[in-house]
Short mmCIF file of C-alpha atoms and ligand atoms in Angstrom, two decimals:
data_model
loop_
_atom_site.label_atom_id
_atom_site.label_comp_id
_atom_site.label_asym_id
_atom_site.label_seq_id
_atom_site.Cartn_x
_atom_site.Cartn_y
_atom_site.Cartn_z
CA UNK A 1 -4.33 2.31 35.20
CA UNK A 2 -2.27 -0.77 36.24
CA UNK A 3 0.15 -2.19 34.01
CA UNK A 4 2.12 -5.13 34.75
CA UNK A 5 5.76 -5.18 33.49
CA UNK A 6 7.58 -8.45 32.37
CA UNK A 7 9.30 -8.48 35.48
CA UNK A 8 6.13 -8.92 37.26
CA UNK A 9 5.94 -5.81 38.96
CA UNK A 10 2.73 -4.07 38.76
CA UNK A 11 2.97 -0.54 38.41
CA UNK A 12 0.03 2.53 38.12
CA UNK A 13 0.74 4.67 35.53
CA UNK A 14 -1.70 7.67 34.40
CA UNK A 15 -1.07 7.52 30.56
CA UNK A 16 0.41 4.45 29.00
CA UNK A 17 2.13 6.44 26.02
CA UNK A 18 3.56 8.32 28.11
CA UNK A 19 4.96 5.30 30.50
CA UNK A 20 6.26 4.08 27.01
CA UNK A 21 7.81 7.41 25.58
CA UNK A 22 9.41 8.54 28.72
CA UNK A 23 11.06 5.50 29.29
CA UNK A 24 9.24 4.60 32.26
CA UNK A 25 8.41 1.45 30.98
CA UNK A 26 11.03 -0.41 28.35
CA UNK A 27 8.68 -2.25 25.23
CA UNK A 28 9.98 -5.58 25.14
CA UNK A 29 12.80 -5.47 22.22
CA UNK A 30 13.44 -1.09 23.12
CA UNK A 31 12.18 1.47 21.14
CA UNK A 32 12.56 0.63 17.48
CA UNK A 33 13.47 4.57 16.40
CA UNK A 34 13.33 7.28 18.78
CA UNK A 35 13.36 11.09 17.68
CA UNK A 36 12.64 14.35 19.14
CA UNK A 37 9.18 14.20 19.21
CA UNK A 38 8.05 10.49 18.58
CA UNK A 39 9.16 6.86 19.70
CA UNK A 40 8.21 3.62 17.93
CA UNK A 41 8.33 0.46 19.11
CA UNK A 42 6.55 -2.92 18.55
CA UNK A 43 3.15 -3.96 19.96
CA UNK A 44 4.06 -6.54 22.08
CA UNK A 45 0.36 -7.35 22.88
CA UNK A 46 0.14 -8.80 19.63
CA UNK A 47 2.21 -11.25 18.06
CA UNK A 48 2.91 -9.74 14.70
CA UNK A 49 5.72 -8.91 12.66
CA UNK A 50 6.37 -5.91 11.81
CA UNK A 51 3.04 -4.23 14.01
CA UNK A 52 4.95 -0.79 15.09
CA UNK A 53 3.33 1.67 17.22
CA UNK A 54 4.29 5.15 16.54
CA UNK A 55 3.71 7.19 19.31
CA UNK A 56 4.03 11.37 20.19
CA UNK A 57 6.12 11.97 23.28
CA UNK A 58 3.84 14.81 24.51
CA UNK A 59 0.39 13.90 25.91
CA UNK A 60 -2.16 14.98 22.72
CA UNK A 61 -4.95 12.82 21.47
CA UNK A 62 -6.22 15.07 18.49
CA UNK A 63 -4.30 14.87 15.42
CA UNK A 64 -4.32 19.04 14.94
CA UNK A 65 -3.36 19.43 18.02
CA UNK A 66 0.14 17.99 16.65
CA UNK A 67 2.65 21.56 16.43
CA UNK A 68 5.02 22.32 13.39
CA UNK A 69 8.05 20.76 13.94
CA UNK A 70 5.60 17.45 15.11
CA UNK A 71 3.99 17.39 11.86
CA UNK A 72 7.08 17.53 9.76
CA UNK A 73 8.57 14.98 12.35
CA UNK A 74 5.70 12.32 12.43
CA UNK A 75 5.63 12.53 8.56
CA UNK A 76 9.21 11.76 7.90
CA UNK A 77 9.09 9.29 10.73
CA UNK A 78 6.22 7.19 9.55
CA UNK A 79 7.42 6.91 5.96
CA UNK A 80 10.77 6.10 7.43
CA UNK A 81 9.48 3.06 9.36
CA UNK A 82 6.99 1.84 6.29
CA UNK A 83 10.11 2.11 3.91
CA UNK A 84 11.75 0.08 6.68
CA UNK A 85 9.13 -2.32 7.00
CA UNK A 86 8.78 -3.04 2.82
CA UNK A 87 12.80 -3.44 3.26
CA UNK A 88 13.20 -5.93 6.03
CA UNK A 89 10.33 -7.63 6.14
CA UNK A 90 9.06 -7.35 2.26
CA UNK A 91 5.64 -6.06 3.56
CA UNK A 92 3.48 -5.07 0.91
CA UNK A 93 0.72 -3.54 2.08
CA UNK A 94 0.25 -1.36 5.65
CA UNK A 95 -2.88 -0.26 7.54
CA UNK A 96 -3.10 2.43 9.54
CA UNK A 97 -5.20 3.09 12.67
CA UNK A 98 -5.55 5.85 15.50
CA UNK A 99 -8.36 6.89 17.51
CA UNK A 100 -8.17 10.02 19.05
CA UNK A 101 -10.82 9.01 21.81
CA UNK A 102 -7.65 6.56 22.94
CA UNK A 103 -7.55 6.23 27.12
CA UNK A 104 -3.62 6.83 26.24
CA UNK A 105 -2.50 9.16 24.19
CA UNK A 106 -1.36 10.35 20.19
CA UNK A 107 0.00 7.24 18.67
CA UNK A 108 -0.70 4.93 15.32
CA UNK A 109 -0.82 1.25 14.87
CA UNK A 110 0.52 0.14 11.69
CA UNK A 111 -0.57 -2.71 10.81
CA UNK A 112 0.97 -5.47 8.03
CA UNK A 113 -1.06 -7.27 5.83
CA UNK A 114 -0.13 -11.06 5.65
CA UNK A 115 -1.74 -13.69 3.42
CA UNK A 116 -2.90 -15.68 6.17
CA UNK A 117 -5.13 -12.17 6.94
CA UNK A 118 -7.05 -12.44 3.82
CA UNK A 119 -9.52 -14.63 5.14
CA UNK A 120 -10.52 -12.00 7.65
CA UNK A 121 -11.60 -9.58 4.82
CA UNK A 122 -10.05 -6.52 4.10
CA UNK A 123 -12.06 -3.65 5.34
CA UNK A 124 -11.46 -1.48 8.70
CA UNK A 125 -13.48 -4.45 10.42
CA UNK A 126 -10.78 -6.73 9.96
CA UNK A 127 -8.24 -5.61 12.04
CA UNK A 128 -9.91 -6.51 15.47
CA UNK A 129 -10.45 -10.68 14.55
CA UNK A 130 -6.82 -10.17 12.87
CA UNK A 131 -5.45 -9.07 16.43
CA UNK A 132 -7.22 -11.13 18.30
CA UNK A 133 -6.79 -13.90 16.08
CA UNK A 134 -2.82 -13.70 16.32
CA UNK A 135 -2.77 -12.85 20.48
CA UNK A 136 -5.15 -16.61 21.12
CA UNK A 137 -3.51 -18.55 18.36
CA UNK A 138 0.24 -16.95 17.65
CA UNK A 139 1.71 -16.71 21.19
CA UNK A 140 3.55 -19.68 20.47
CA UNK A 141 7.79 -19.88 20.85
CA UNK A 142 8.57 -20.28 17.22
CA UNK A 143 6.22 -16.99 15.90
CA UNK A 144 7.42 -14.64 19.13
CA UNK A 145 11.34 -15.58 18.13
CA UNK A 146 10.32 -14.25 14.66
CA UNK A 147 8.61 -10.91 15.93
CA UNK A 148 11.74 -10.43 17.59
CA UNK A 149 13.86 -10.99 15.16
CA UNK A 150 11.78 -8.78 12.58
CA UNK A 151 12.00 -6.15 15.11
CA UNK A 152 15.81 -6.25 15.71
CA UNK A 153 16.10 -5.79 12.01
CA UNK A 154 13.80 -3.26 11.34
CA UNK A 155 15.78 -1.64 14.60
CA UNK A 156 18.95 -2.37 12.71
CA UNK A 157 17.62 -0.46 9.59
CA UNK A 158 16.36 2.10 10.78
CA UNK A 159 18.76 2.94 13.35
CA UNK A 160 21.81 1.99 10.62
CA UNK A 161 23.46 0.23 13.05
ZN1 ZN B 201 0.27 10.45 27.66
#
């Protein structure tokens, strides 16, 4: 698939997650926490705080496919980053989403629940208008300065720098 950078360089890449985990492509704000196995960063297609994708460095899509040390890895990981997230950016509630029939490969969106979400319901239906809704009416200067502030502090906290 083609994927064009910030930079305006188009470049073909055969799995996006991997682009992103290897390092082939940089996220815009870096890799939030990077371990052995996984790399998070934020999902820059969508202008929300706080919206982390964590992603498995090895090209899987089913969940058992994940091996031991993954599994105790991913686990840690993900609790580490929703700690992080209730922390820095006093998010109360989290969803979590991952298709395994993905065109890229293992990774989970998690997703923070703001008031201004409410009106889109609350059920596993919501999340598409909610991400939509933010990339056609959020792109503006003011909210993109805060996702990238949430993200250097959740970057900050979980990195203890
Ligand atoms: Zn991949």
């Amino acid at each position: 698939m083609g994927v064009l950078l910030s930079n305006g360089k188009n470049i073909e890449v055969d799995c996006l997650s991997c682009a992103l985990t290897s390092g082939v492509i940089e996220p815009e704000g870096g890799a939030i926490i990077e371990t052995e196995h996984f790399h998070a960063h934020q999902d820059v297609a969508y202008p929300i705080k706080g919206l982390i994708i964590l992603a498995s460095k090895r090209h899987i899509k089913g969940f058992d496919e994940l091996n031991e040390a993954e599994k105790i890895d991913y686990i840690h990981l993900l609790t580490k980053i929703r700690q992080a997230q209730r922390t820095v950016l006093n998010i109360k509630h989290v969803y979590y989403f991952y298709n395994e029939d993905t065109s890229h490969h293992f990774h989970t969106w998690m997703v923070p629940r703001y008031d201004w979400m409410d009106e889109f319901g609350r059920s596993v239906e919501s999340v598409r208008p909610i991400l939509l809704h933010a990339r056609k009416h959020m792109n503006d200067e003011k909210n993109s300065k805060e996702v990238l502030h949430a993200l250097a502090a959740l970057t900050k906290e979980l990195n203890g720098k």
